[in-house]
mmCIF file of C-alpha atoms in Angstrom:
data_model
loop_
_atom_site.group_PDB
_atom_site.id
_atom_site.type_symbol
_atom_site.label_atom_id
_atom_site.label_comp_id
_atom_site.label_asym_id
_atom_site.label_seq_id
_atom_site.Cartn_x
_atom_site.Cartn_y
_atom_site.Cartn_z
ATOM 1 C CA UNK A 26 -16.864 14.724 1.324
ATOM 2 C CA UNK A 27 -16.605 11.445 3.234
ATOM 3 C CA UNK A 28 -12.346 11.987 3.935
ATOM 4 C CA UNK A 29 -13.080 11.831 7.368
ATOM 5 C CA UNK A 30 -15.518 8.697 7.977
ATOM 6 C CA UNK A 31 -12.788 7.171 5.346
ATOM 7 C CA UNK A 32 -9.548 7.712 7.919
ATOM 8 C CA UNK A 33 -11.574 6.059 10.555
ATOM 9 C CA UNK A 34 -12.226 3.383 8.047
ATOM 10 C CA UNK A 35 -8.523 4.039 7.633
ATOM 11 C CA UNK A 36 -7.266 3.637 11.530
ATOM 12 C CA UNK A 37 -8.952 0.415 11.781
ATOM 13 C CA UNK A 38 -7.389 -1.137 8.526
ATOM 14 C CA UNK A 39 -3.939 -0.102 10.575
ATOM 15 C CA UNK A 40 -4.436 -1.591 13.733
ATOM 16 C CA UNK A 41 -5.598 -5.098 11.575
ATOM 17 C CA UNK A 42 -2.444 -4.939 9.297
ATOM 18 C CA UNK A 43 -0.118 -4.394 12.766
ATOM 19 C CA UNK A 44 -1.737 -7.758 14.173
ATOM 20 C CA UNK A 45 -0.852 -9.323 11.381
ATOM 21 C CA UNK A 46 2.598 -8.090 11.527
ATOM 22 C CA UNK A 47 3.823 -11.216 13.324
ATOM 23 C CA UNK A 48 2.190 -13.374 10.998
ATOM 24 C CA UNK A 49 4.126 -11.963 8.368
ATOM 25 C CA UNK A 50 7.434 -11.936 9.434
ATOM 26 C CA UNK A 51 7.248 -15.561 9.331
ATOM 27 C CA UNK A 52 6.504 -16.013 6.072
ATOM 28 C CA UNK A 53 9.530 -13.988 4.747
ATOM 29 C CA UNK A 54 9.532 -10.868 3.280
ATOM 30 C CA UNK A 55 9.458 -10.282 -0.672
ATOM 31 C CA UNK A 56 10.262 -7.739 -2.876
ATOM 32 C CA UNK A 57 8.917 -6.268 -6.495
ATOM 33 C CA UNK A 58 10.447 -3.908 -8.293
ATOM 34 C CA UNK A 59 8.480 -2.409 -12.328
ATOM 35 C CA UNK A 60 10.532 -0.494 -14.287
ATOM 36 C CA UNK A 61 8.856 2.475 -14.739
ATOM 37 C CA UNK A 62 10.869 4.860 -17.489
ATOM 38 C CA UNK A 63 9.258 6.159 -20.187
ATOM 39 C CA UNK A 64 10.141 2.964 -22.044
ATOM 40 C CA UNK A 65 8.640 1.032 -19.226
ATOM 41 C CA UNK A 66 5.380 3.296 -19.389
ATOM 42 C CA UNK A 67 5.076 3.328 -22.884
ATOM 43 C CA UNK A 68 5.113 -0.529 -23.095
ATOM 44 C CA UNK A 69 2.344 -1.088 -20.656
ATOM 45 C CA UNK A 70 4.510 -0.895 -17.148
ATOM 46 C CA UNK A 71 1.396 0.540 -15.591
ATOM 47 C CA UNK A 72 -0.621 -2.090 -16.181
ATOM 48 C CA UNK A 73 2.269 -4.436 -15.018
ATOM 49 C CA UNK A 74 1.912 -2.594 -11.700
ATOM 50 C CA UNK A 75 -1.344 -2.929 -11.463
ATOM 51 C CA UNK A 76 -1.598 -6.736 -12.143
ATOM 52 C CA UNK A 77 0.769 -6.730 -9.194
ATOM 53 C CA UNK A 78 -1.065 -4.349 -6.335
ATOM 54 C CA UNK A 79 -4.458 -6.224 -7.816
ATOM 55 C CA UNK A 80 -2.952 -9.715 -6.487
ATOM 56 C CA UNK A 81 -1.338 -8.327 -3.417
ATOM 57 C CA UNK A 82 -5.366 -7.476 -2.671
ATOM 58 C CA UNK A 83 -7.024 -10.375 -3.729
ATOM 59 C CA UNK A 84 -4.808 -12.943 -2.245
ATOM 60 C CA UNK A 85 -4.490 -10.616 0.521
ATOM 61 C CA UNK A 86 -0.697 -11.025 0.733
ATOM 62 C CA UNK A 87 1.342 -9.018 3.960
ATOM 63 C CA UNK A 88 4.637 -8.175 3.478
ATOM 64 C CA UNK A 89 5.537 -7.337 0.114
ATOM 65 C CA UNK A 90 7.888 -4.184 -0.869
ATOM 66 C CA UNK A 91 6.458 -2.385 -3.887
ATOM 67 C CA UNK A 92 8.635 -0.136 -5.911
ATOM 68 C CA UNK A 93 9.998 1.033 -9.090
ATOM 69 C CA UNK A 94 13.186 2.265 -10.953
ATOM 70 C CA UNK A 95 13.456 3.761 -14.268
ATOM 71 C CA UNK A 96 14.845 2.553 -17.322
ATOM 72 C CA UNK A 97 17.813 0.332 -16.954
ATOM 73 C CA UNK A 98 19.004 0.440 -20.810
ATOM 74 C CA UNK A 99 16.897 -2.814 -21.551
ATOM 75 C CA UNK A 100 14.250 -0.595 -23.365
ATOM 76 C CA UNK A 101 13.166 -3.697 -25.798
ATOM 77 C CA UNK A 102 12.049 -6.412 -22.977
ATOM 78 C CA UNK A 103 10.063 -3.465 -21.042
ATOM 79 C CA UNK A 104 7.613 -3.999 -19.215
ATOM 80 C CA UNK A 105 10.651 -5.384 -16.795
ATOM 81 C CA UNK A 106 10.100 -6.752 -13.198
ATOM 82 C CA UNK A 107 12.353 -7.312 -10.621
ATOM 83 C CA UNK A 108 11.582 -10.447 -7.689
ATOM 84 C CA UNK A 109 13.424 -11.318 -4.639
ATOM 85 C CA UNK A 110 11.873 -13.692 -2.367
ATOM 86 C CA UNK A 111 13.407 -14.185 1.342
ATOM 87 C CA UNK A 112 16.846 -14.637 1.111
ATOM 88 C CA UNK A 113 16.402 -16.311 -2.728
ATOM 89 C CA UNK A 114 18.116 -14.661 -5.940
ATOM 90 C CA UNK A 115 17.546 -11.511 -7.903
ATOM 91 C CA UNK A 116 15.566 -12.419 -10.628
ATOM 92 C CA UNK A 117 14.830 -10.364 -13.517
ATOM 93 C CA UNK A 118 11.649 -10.929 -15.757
ATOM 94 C CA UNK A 119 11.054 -9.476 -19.007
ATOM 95 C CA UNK A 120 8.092 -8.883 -21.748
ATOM 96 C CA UNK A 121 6.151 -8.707 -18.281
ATOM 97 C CA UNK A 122 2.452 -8.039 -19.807
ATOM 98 C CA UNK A 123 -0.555 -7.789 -16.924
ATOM 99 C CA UNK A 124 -1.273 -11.580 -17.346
ATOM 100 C CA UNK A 125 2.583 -12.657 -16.652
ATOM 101 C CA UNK A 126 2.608 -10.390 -13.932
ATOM 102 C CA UNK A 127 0.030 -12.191 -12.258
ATOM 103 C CA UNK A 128 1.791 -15.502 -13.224
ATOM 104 C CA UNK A 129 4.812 -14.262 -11.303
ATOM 105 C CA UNK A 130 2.938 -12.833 -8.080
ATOM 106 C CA UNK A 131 1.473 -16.754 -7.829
ATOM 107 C CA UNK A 132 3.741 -18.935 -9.168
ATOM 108 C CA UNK A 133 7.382 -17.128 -7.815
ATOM 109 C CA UNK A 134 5.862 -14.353 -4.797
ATOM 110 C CA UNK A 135 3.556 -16.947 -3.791
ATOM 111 C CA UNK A 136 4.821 -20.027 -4.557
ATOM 112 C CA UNK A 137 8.648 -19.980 -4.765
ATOM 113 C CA UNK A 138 9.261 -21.711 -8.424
ATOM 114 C CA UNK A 139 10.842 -18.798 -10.795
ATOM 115 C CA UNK A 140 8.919 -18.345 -14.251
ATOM 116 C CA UNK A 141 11.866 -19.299 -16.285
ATOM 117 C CA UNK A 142 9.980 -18.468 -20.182
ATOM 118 C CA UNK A 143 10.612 -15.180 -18.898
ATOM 119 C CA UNK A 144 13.572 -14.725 -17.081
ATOM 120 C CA UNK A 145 16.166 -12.238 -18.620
ATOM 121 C CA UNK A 146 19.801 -13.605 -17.861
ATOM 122 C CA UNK A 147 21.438 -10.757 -16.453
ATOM 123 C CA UNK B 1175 1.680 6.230 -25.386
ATOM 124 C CA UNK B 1176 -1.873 5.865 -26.020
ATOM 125 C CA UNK B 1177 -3.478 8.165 -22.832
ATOM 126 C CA UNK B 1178 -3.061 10.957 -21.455
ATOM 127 C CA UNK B 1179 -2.551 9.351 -17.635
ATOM 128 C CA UNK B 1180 0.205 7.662 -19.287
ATOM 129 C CA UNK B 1181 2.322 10.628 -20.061
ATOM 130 C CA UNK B 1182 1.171 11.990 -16.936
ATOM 131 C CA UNK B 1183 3.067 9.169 -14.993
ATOM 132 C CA UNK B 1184 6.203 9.885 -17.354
ATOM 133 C CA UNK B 1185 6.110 13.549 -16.498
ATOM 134 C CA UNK B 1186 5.339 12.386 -12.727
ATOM 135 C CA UNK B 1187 8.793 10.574 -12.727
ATOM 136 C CA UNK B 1188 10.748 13.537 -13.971
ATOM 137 C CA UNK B 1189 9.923 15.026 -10.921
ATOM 138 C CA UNK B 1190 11.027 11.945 -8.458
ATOM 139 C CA UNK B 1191 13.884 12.029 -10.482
ATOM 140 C CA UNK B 1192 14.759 15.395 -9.681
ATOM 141 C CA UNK B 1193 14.595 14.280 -6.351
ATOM 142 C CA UNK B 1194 11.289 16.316 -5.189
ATOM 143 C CA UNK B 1195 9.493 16.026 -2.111
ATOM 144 C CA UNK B 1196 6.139 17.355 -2.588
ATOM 145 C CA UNK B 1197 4.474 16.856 -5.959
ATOM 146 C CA UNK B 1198 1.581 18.041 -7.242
ATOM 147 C CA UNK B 1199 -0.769 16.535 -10.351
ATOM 148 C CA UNK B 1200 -3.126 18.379 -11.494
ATOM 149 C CA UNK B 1201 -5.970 17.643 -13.827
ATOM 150 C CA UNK B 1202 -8.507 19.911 -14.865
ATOM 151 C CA UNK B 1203 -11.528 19.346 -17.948
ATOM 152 C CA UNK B 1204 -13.346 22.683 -18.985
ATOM 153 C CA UNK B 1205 -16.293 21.812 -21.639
ATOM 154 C CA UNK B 1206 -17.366 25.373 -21.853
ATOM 155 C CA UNK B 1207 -13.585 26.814 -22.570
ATOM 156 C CA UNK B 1208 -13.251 23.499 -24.095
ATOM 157 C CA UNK B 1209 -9.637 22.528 -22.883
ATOM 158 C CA UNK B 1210 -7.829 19.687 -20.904
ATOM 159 C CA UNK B 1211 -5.655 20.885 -18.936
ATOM 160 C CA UNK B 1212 -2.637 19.144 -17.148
ATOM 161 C CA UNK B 1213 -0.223 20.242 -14.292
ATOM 162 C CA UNK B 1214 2.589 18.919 -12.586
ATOM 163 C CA UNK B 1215 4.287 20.922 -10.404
ATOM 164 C CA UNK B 1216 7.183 19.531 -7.972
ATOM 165 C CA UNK B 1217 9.945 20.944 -5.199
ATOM 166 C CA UNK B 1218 12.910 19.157 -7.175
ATOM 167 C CA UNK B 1219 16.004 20.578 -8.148
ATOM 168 C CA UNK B 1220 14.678 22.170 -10.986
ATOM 169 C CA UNK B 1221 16.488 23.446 -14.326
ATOM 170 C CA UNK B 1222 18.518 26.219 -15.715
ATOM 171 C CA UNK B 1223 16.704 27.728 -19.190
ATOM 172 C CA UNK B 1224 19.313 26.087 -21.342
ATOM 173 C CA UNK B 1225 18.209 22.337 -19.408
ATOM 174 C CA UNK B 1226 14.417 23.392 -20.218
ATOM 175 C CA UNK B 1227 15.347 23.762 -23.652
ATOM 176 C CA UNK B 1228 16.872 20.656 -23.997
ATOM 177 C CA UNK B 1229 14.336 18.460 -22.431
ATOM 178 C CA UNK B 1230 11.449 20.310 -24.884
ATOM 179 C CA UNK B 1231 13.623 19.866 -27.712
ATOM 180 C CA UNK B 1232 16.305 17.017 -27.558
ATOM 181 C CA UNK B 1233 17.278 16.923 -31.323
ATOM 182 C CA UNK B 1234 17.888 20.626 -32.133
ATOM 183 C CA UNK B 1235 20.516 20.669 -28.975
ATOM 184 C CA UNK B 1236 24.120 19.978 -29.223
ATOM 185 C CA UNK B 1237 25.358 19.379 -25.974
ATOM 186 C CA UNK B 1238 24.543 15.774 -25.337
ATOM 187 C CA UNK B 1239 26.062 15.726 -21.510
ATOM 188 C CA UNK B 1240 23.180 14.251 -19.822
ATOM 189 C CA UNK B 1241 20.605 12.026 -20.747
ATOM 190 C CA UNK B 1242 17.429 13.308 -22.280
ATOM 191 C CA UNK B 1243 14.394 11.362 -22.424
ATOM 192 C CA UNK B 1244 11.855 11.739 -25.122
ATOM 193 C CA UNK B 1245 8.663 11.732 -22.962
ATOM 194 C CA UNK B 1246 8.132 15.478 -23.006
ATOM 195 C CA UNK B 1247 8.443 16.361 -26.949
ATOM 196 C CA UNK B 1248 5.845 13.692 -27.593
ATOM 197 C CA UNK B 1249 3.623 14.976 -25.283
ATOM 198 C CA UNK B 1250 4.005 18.596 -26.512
ATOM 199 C CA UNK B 1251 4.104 17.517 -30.151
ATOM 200 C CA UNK B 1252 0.535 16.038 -29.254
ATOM 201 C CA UNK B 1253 -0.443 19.517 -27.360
ATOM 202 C CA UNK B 1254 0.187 21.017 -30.163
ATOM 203 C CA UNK B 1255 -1.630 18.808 -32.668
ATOM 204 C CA UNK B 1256 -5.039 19.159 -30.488
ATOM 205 C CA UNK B 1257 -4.627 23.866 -30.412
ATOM 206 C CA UNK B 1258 -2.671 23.113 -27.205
ATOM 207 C CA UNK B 1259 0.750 23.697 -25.722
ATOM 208 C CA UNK B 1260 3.469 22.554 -23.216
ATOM 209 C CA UNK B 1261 4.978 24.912 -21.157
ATOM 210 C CA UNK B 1262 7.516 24.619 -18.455
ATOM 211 C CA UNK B 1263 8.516 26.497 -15.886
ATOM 212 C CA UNK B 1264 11.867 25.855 -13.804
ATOM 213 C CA UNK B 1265 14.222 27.164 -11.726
ATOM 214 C CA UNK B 1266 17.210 25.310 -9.895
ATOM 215 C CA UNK B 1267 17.264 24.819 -6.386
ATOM 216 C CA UNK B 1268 13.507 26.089 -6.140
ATOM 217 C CA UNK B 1269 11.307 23.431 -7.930
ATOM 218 C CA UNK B 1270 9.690 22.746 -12.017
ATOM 219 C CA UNK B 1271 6.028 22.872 -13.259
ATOM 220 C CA UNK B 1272 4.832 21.679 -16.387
ATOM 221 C CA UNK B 1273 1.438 22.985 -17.757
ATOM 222 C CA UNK B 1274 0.260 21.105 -20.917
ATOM 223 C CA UNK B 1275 -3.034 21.872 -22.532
ATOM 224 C CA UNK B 1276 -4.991 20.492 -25.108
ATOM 225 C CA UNK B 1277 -8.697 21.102 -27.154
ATOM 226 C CA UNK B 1278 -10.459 18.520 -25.808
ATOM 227 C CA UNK B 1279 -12.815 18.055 -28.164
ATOM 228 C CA UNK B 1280 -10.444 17.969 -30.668
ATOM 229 C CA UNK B 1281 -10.248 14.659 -32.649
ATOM 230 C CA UNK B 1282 -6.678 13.682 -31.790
ATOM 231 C CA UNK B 1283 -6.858 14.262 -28.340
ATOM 232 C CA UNK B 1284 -5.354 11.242 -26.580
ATOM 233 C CA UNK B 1285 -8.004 10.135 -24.215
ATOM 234 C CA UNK B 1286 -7.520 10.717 -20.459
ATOM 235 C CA UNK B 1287 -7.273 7.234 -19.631
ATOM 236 C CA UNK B 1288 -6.704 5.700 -16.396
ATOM 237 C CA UNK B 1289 -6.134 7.945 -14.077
ATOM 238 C CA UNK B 1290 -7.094 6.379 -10.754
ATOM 239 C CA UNK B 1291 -4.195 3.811 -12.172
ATOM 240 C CA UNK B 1292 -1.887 6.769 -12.519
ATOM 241 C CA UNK B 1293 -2.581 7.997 -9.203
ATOM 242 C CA UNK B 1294 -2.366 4.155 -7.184
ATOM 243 C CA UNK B 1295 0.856 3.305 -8.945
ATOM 244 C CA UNK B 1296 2.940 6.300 -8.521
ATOM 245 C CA UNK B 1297 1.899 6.620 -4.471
ATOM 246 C CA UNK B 1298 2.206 2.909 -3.988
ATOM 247 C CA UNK B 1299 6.120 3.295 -5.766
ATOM 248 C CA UNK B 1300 7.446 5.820 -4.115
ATOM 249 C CA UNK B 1301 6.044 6.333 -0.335
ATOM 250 C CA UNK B 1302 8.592 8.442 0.140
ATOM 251 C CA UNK B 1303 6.859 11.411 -1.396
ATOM 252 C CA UNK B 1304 4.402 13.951 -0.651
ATOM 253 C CA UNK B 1305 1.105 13.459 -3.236
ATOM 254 C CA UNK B 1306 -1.449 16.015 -4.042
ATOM 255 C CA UNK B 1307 -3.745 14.634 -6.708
ATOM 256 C CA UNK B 1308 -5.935 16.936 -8.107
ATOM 257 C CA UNK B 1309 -8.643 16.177 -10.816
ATOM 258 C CA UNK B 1310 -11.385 18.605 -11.809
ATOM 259 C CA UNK B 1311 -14.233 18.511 -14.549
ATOM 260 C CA UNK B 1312 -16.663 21.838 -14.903
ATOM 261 C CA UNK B 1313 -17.773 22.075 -11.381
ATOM 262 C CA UNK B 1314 -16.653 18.610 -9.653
ATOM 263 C CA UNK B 1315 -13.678 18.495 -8.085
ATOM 264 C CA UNK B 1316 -11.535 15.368 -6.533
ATOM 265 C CA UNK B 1317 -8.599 15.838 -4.283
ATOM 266 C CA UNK B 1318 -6.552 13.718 -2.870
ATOM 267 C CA UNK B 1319 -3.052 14.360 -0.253
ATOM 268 C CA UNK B 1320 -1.974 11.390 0.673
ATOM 269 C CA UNK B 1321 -0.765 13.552 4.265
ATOM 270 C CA UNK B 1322 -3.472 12.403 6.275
ATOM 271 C CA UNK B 1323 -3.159 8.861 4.947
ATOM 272 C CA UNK B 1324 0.316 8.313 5.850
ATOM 273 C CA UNK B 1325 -0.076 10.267 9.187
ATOM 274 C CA UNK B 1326 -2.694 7.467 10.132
ATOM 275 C CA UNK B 1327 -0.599 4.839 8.578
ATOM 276 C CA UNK B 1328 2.467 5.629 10.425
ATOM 277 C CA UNK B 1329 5.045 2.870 9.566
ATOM 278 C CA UNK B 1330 2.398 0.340 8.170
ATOM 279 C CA UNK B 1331 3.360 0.324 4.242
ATOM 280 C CA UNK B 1332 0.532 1.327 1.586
ATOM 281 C CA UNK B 1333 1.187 -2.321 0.046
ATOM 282 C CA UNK B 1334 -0.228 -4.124 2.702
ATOM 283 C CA UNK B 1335 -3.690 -6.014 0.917
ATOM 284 C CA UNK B 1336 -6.212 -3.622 3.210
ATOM 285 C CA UNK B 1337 -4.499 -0.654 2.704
ATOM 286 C CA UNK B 1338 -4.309 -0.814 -1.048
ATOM 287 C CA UNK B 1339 -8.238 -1.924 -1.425
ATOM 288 C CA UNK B 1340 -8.846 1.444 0.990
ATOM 289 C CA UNK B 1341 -6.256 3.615 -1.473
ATOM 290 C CA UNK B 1342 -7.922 1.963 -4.464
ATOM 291 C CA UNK B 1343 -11.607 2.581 -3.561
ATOM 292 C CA UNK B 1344 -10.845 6.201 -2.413
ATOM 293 C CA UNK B 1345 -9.092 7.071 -5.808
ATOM 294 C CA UNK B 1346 -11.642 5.217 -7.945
ATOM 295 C CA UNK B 1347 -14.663 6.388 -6.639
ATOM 296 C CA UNK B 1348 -13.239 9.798 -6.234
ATOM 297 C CA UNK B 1349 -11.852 9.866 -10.199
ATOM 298 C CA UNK B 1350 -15.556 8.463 -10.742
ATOM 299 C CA UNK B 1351 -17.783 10.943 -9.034
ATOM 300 C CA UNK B 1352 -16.163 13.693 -10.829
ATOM 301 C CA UNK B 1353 -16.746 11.784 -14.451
ATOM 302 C CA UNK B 1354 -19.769 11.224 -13.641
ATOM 303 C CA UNK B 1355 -20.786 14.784 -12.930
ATOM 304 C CA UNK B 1356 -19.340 15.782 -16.396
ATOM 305 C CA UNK B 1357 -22.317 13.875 -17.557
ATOM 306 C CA UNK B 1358 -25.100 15.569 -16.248
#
């Protein structure tokens, strides 16, 4: 077993991520939320999640709040998604395949302009 | 759903719904016995036998009180397609564990899928909870408790880019070594 070499590994991955703390802060904070009921599963909300931790990594992106609620009665646009950017609005995206989930993380997370083609009005 | 993992998640968030602390997943491949075998097993507020009932069987129920989701009759009606079964065991206040098991060589049986997916997205959604992954084929065995993790962590969050590659690699390789094994 190589656990502990890994939380070594581990310790110093922590005391990088609390330099950039600062750095962070700055940049305002965002938040993603994948609907993850049975509905949400079943449609492909995995892979949703996925597409989003896989950008977080490879744009190497501090900061971001990763969660997930269950279904919230809007079964037929699963897989949903949830942004809020800084202080910006709620905004709800549905249909949210792997590939439009990466679409969001750049073009909203990243980038500040909503997706609007797949924007549910709430 | 088209995996196994899948319906592993689903049953996975039955127990954060039932508001446990420590959960357990369990996943265990014997060629010789030739069975898959699945466990989750959680601390939540658990169920009275009438509640079991329901959730196993929403249609043949009258009382329609609560909510029911349909995640656990598909899964056992595919148990029981492949010579398997689901079986749950609950009791309020104490904690529930669900035990599905299926031939796995039959020809239905939903492949395992992604389980290293499973694993990432259910720790990464809700830090709040106690993990013990477990997956097992023949001899190999993976386990991962996210404990020691978090302990090193302290209040740096698991979504932070370095700390998901680490999570990621560890769960991968881990899910992989034990695949790999079932090879040889």
């Amino acid at each position: 077993m190589t656990t502990i070499k890994s939380l070594e590994d581990l310790k110093k991955l922590r005391e990088q991520a609390l330099q950039k703390r600062d750095v962070k802060r700055a940049e305002g904070a965002a938040q993603v939320i994948v609907g993850m009921g049975t509905c949400g599963i079943a449609a492909g909300a995995r892979e949703t999640m996925k597409a989003v931790l896989e950008t977080i990594e490879q744009e190497g992106l501090s900061g971001i709040l990763v969660t997930q609620t269950g279904c919230i009665g809007l079964c037929e646009k699963e897989p949903i998604m949830q942004v809020v950017v800084g202080d910006g609005p709620k905004v709800v995206y549905g249909k949210v395949s792997a590939d439009v989930a990466r679409q969001i993380m750049k073009e909203h997370v990243i980038g500040g302009k909503v997706v609007e083609n797949h924007v549910i009005p709430m | 759903m088209r995996e196994l993992a899948l319906h592993l998640m689903d049953i996975a968030e039955n127990s954060v719904a039932a508001q446990a602390k420590t959960i357990h997943l369990e996943v265990e491949e014997e060629t010789a016995a030739d069975r898959l075998w699945i466990c989750v097993r959680d601390d939540g507020r658990g169920m009275d036998a009438e509640m079991v009932q329901r959730v196993v069987d929403p249609f043949v129920t009258s009382r329609t009180t609560r909510k029911v989701g349909l995640g656990i009759p598909l899964l056992k009606a595919a148990a029981e397609a492949c010579n398997g079964f689901l079986e749950i065991q609950s009791q309020p206040g104490v904690g529930t564990e669900l035990q599905v098991q299926f031939q796995r060589s039959h020809i239905d049986r939903m492949p395992l899928g992604d389980i290293a997916a499973t694993m990432i997205s259910l720790l990464v959604a809700h830090p709040e909870i106690h993990w013990i992954f477990r997956y097992k084929v023949d001899g190999a065995e993976f386990l991962f408790d996210d404990a020691p993790v978090k302990e090193v962590l302290g209040d740096i969050p698991l979504t932070e880019p370095d700390i998901l590659a680490y999570l990621r690699e560890t769960i991968e390789s881990g899910v992989r070594e034990v695949h790999t094994m079932e090879l040889i």
